[in-house]
Structures are given as structure tokens and as C-alpha cells.
Coordinates of C-alpha atoms in Angstrom, one line a residue:
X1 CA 151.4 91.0 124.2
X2 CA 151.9 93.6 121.3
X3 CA 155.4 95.7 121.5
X4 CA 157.9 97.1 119.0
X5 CA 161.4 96.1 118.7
X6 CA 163.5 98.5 119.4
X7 CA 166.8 97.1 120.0
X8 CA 168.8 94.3 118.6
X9 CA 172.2 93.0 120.2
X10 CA 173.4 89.4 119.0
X11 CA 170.2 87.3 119.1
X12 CA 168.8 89.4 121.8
X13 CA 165.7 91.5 121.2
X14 CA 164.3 94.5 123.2
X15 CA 160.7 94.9 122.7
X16 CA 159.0 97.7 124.3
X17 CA 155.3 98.5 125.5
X18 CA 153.9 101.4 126.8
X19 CA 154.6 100.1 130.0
X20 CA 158.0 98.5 130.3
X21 CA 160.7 96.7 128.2
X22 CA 161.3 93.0 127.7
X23 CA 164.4 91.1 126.0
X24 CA 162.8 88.3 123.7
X25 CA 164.3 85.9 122.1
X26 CA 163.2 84.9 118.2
X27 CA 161.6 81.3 117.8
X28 CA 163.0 79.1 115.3
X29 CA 160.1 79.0 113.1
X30 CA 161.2 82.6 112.0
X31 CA 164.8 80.9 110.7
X32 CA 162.6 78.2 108.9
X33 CA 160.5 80.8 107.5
X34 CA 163.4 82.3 106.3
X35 CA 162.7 86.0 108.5
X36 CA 164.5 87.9 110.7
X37 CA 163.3 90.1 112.7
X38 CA 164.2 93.6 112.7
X39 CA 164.3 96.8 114.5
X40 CA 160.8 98.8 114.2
X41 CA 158.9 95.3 113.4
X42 CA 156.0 95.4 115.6
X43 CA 155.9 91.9 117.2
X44 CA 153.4 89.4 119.4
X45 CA 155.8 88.1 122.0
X46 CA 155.3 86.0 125.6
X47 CA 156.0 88.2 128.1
X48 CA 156.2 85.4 130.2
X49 CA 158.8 83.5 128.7
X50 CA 160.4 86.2 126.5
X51 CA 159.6 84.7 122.8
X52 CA 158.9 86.6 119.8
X53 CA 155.8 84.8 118.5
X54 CA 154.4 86.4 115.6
X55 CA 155.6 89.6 112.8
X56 CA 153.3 91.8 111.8
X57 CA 153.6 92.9 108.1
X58 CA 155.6 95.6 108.0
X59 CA 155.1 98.4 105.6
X60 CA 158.8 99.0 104.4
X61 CA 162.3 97.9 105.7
X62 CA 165.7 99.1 104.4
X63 CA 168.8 96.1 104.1
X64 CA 171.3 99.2 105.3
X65 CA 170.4 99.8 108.1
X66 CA 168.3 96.7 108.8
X67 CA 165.2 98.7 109.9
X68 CA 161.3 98.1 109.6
X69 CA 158.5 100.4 109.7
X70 CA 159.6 103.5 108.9
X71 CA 157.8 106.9 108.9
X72 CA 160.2 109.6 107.7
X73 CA 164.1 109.9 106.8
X74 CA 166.1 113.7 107.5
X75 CA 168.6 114.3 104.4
X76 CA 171.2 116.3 106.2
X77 CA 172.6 118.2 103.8
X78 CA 175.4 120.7 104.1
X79 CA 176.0 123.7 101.8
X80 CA 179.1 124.5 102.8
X81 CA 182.4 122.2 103.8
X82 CA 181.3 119.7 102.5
X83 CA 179.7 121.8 99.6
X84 CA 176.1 120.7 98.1
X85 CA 175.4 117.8 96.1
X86 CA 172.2 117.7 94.2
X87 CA 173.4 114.6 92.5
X88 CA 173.6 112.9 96.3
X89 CA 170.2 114.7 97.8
X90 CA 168.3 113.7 94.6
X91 CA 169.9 110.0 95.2
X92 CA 168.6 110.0 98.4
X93 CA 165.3 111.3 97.7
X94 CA 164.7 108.7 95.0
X95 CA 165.8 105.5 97.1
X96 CA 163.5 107.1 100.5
X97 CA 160.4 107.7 97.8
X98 CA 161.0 104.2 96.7
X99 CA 161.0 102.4 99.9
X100 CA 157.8 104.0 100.6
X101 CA 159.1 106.5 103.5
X102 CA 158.6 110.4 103.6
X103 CA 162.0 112.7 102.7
X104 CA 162.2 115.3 104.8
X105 CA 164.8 117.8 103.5
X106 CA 167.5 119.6 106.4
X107 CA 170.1 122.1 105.3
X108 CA 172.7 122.7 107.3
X109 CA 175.9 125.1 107.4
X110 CA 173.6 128.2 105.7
X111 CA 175.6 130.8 108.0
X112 CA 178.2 130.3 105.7
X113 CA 177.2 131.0 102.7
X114 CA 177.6 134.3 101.0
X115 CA 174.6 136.5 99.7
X116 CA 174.7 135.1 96.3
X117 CA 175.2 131.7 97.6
X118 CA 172.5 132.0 99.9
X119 CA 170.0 133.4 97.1
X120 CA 171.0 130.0 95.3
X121 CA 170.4 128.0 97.6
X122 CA 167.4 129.5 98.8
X123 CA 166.0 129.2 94.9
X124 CA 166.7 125.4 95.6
X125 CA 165.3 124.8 99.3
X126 CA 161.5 126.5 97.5
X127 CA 161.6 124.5 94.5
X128 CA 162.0 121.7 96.7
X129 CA 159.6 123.3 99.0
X130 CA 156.5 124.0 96.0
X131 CA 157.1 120.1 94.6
X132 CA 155.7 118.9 98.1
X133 CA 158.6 118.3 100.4
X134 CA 159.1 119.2 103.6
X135 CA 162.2 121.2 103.9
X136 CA 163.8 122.7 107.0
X137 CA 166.6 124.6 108.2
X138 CA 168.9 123.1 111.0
X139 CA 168.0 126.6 113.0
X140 CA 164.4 125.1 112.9
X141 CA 164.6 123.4 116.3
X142 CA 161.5 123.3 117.8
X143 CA 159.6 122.0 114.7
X144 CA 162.2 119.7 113.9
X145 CA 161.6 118.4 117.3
X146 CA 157.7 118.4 116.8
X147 CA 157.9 116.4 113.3
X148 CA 159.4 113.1 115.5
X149 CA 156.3 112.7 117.2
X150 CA 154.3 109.4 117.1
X151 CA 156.9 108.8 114.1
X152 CA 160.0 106.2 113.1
X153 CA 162.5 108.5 111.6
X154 CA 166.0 107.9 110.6
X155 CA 169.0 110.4 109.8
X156 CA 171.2 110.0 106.6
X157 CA 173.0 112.3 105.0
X158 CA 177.1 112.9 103.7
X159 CA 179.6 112.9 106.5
X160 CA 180.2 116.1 108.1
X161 CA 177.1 117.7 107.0
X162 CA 175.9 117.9 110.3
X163 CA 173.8 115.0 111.8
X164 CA 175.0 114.7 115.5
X165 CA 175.2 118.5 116.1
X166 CA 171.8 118.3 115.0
X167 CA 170.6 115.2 116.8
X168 CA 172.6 116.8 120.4
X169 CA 170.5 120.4 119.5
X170 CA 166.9 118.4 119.7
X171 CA 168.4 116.2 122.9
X172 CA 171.1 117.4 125.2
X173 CA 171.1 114.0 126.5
X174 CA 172.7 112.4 123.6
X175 CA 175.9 114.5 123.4
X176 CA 177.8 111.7 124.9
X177 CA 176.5 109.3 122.6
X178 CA 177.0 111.4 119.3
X179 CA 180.1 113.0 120.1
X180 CA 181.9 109.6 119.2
X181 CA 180.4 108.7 116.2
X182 CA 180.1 109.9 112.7
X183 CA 177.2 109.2 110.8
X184 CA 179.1 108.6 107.5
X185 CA 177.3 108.1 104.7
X186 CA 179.3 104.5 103.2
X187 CA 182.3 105.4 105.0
X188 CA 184.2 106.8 108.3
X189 CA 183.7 106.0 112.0
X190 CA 180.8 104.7 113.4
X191 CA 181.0 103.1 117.0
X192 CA 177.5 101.6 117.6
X193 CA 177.5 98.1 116.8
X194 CA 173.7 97.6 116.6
X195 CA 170.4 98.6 115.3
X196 CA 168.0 101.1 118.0
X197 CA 165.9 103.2 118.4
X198 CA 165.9 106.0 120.9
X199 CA 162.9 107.5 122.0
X200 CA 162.8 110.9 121.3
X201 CA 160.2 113.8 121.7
X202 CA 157.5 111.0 121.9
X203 CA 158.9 109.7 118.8
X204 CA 161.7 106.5 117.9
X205 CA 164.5 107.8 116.1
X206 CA 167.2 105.6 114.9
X207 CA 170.7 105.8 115.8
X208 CA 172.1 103.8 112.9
X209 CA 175.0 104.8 110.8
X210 CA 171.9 106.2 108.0
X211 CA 172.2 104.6 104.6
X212 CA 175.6 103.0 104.2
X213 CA 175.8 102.1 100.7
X214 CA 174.0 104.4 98.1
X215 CA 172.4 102.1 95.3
X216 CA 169.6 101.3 93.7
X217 CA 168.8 98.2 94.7
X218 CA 166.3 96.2 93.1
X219 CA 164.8 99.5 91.6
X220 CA 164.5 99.7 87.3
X221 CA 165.1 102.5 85.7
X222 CA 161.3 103.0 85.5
X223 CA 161.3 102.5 89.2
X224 CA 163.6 105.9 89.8
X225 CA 161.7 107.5 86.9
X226 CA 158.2 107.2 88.9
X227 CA 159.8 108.5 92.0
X228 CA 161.0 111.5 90.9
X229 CA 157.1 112.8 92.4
X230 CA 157.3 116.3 89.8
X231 CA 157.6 114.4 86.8
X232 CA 154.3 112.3 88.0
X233 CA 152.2 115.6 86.9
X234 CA 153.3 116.2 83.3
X235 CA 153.6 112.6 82.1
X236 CA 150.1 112.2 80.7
X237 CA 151.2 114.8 78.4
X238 CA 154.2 113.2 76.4
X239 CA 153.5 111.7 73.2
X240 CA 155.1 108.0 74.6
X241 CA 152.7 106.1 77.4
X242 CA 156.2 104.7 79.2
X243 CA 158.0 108.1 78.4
X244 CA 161.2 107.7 80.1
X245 CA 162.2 111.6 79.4
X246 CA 165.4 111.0 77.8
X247 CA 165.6 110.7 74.0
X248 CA 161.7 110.6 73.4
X249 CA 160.6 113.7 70.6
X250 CA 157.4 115.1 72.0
X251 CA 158.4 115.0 75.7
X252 CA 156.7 116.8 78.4
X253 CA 159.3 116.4 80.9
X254 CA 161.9 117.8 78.7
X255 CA 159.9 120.7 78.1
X256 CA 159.1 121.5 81.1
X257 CA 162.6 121.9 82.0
X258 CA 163.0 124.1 79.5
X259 CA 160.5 126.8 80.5
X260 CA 162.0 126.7 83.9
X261 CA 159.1 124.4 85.6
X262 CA 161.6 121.2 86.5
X263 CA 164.7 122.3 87.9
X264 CA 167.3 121.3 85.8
X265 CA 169.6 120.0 88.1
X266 CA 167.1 117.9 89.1
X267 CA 166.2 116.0 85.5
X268 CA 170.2 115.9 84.5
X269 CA 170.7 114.2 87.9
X270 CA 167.8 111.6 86.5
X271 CA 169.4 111.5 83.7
X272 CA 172.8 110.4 84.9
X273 CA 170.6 107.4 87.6
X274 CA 169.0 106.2 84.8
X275 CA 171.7 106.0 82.2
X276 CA 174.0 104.2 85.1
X277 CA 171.1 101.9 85.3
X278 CA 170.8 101.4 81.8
X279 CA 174.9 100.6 81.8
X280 CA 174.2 97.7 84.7
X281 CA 172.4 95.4 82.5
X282 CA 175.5 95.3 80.0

């Protein structure tokens, strides 16, 4: 029988059908094999004798938090208390582009902003609105809601910006479960002890404590330079064929910055990620 895994306590793992729930055990062909299963791996198991046969490939998987197959991450990110971070959304954009999952952008705190803060940050939430990503408000309930459907998504974001109010707006149910726990980002409290995910609106999200160390791991400085998507359309037109849109004479990138097309925030945050890179290999 096919199922997904959607819990993990000790060696204990809960696969779930359409139909019911089973706690499998792994075989130890997976230790041998040097695999683990994780949470989202969608798994052949006996349903007789509660084994996890067979792994299907999976399409991504993060290390922290050690979870498979996922469709979509939320940035939370507050504006206000704690204040906005480019340099930390652009992070976090980068690293979800890379492992081949889908950024969806959430602000948070916006009713308390002033008028000119709110005309700055609405400047930033359409730029990264007309580059392709999906960007919401926390107001946005019901289509927040309607994005989990048939999808894997996880939550990350800085403490405090905002994830379990979220998370208790979309499902009253949860409030007991969020109210304890603080979905630090690398630090602060965070009860649950294991991996799951919780079936919401038709959807799995994952109640994890989001992304608990921000690095680029195993990514080159080319590998953050490709997933920065904007940069994608101008490179053809630098002078260099591996441009890396730093010191280069004849650079599109840089360029484009200039006239306003690239939001600068956006290429100096690049510019610090790769640099830091750079200073890794010495």
C-alpha cells in the first residue's frame, strides 16, 4: 500500500492513506542503504505488518527541519517589532529557490506602519509581486487558506513576526497547540519534539520549528547567484558568460540597478551572500 509519512516519533512512523493511518516501522535495509526516512516521503509499506518497504524519490528535502517533498514555504515577515529585514527575506528566498520549493511571501504587522512606511513597504511587496512571487498580506485569510490545498507547505520566518497568530487565524483548532510554541527562526522556544504534518484545508502543513539555522549549505556562490530568479532575465546581456555581477565592467545586472529595474536592496543583499561565500573558502 502507497501512503505519506506524516509523522515521526523515535523510530515510529505514521503513514497516512486516504483512508486511515498506520504506525510503520523502517526495515533495516534503509540503515544499510544509508536512508532515513522522513516526514513528506511518500512510502510503499505492509499494512499488514506495519513495515516501510520502499522510498519513493523524493523531489527536495531540507536537513532543518528534516522534511521531504515539499510544495511551498510562507516567509512570515514582520514590518514592524521586529522591523524588516531584506537581508533575512532575500536569505530565505534564495535557500527555498534552491531547494527547489516555491516562496510565498506574507507580511505581517502592516497596521502599524505609518503612511510613509506603508508607501515603502508597499513599493517593496510589488517589486516582489512584478518579479513573479506570490506575496500576501496576513489580512488575506481566505486565500491564504486556499493556497494549502493539495500542497506540502512549511512556515519559517524571524521570531515574533507572526507565524502562530497566523497559523490559529487559518485553524481555530490549533490555538492550543501554537499558543506554546514559538516558531523561532535558530533560536527561542519551541515545544514539539518531532517532525508532522497537520492536515490542513485539504492540504499538509508542517508544524516544525521552520528553518533553524540560516546557511547556505552546499550552495556556491554561483548557486545563490542563479537563484536570485530577476537576474536570470538580463544575464545574456553582460559582456562575461559566468557574470557574477560584482566587479565585472560591462554588467547588465549592475545596470539595471541603476535605472531602477533591480531593487537595490535586493543586489547589495547578493552582494553581501556572495562575498561571505567567497570569505568561506579562505
Amino acid at each position: 500500500m502507497q501512503g505519506k509519512i506524516i509523522k515521526l516519533i523515535s523510530n515510529d512512523y505514521t503513514v497516512a492513506t486516504p483512508e486511515q493511518k498506520y504506525v510503520c516501522k523502517s526495515r533495516g535495509k534503509f540503515r544499510n542503504m544509508n536512508i532515513t526516512p522522513l516526514v513528506g516521503d511518500i512510502v510503499q509499506f505492509d499494512e499488514i505488518n506495519h513495515y516501510i518497504l520502499e522510498i519513493f524519490p523524493r523531489k527536495n528535502e531540507l536537513i532543518r527541519p528534516p522534511v521531504s517533498n515539499i510544495d511551498q514555504a510562507f516567509i512570515i515577515t514582520s514590518v514592524k517589532h521586529p522591523n524588516f529585514s531584506s537581508n533575512l527575506l532575500n536569505k530565505l528566498i534564495t535557500i527555498i529557490e534552491y531547494n527547489n520549493i516555491k516562496p510565498i511571501i506574507c507580511f505581517t504587522k502592516l497596521d502599524l506602519l505609518s503612511k510613509e512606511e506603508m508607501n515603502k513597504i508597499a513599493n517593496i511587496m510589488g517589486y516582489y509581486k512584478s518579479i513573479g512571487y506570490t506575496v500576501f498580506e496576513n489580512t488575506e485569510i481566505d486565500a491564504i487558506r486556499a493556497s494549502f490545498s493539495k500542497k506540502v507547505t512549511v512556515f519559517t520566518g524571524q521570531s515574533g513576526a507572526g507565524k502562530s497568530t497566523l497559523l490559529n487565524s487559518i485553524d481555530s483548532s490549533l490555538q492550543i497547540q501554537t499558543s506554546e510554541i514559538s516558531y523561532a527562526l535558530g533560536r527561542g522556544k519551541h515545544t514539539t519534539r518531532h517532525v508532522e504534518l497537520l492536515e490542513i484545508e485539504n492540504g499538509w502543513v508542517a508544524d516544525t520549528p521552520g528553518f533553524s539555522a540560516l546557511y547556505f549549505d552546499n550552495m556556491t556562490a554561483s548557486d545563490i547567484r542563479d537563484n536570485f530568479i530577476e537576474f536570470n532575465e538580463y544575464r545574456e546581456y553582460c559582456e562575461y558568460k559566468d557574470c557574477m555581477h560584482d566587479k565585472e565592467n560591462y554588467c547588465e545586472i549592475k545596470k539595471q540597478v541603476e535605472n531602477g529595474t533591480i531593487l537595490k536592496s535586493r543586489y547589495e543583499d547578493y552582494l553581501q551572500f556572495i562575498h561571505q561565500k567567497k570569505e568561506e573558502k579562505h
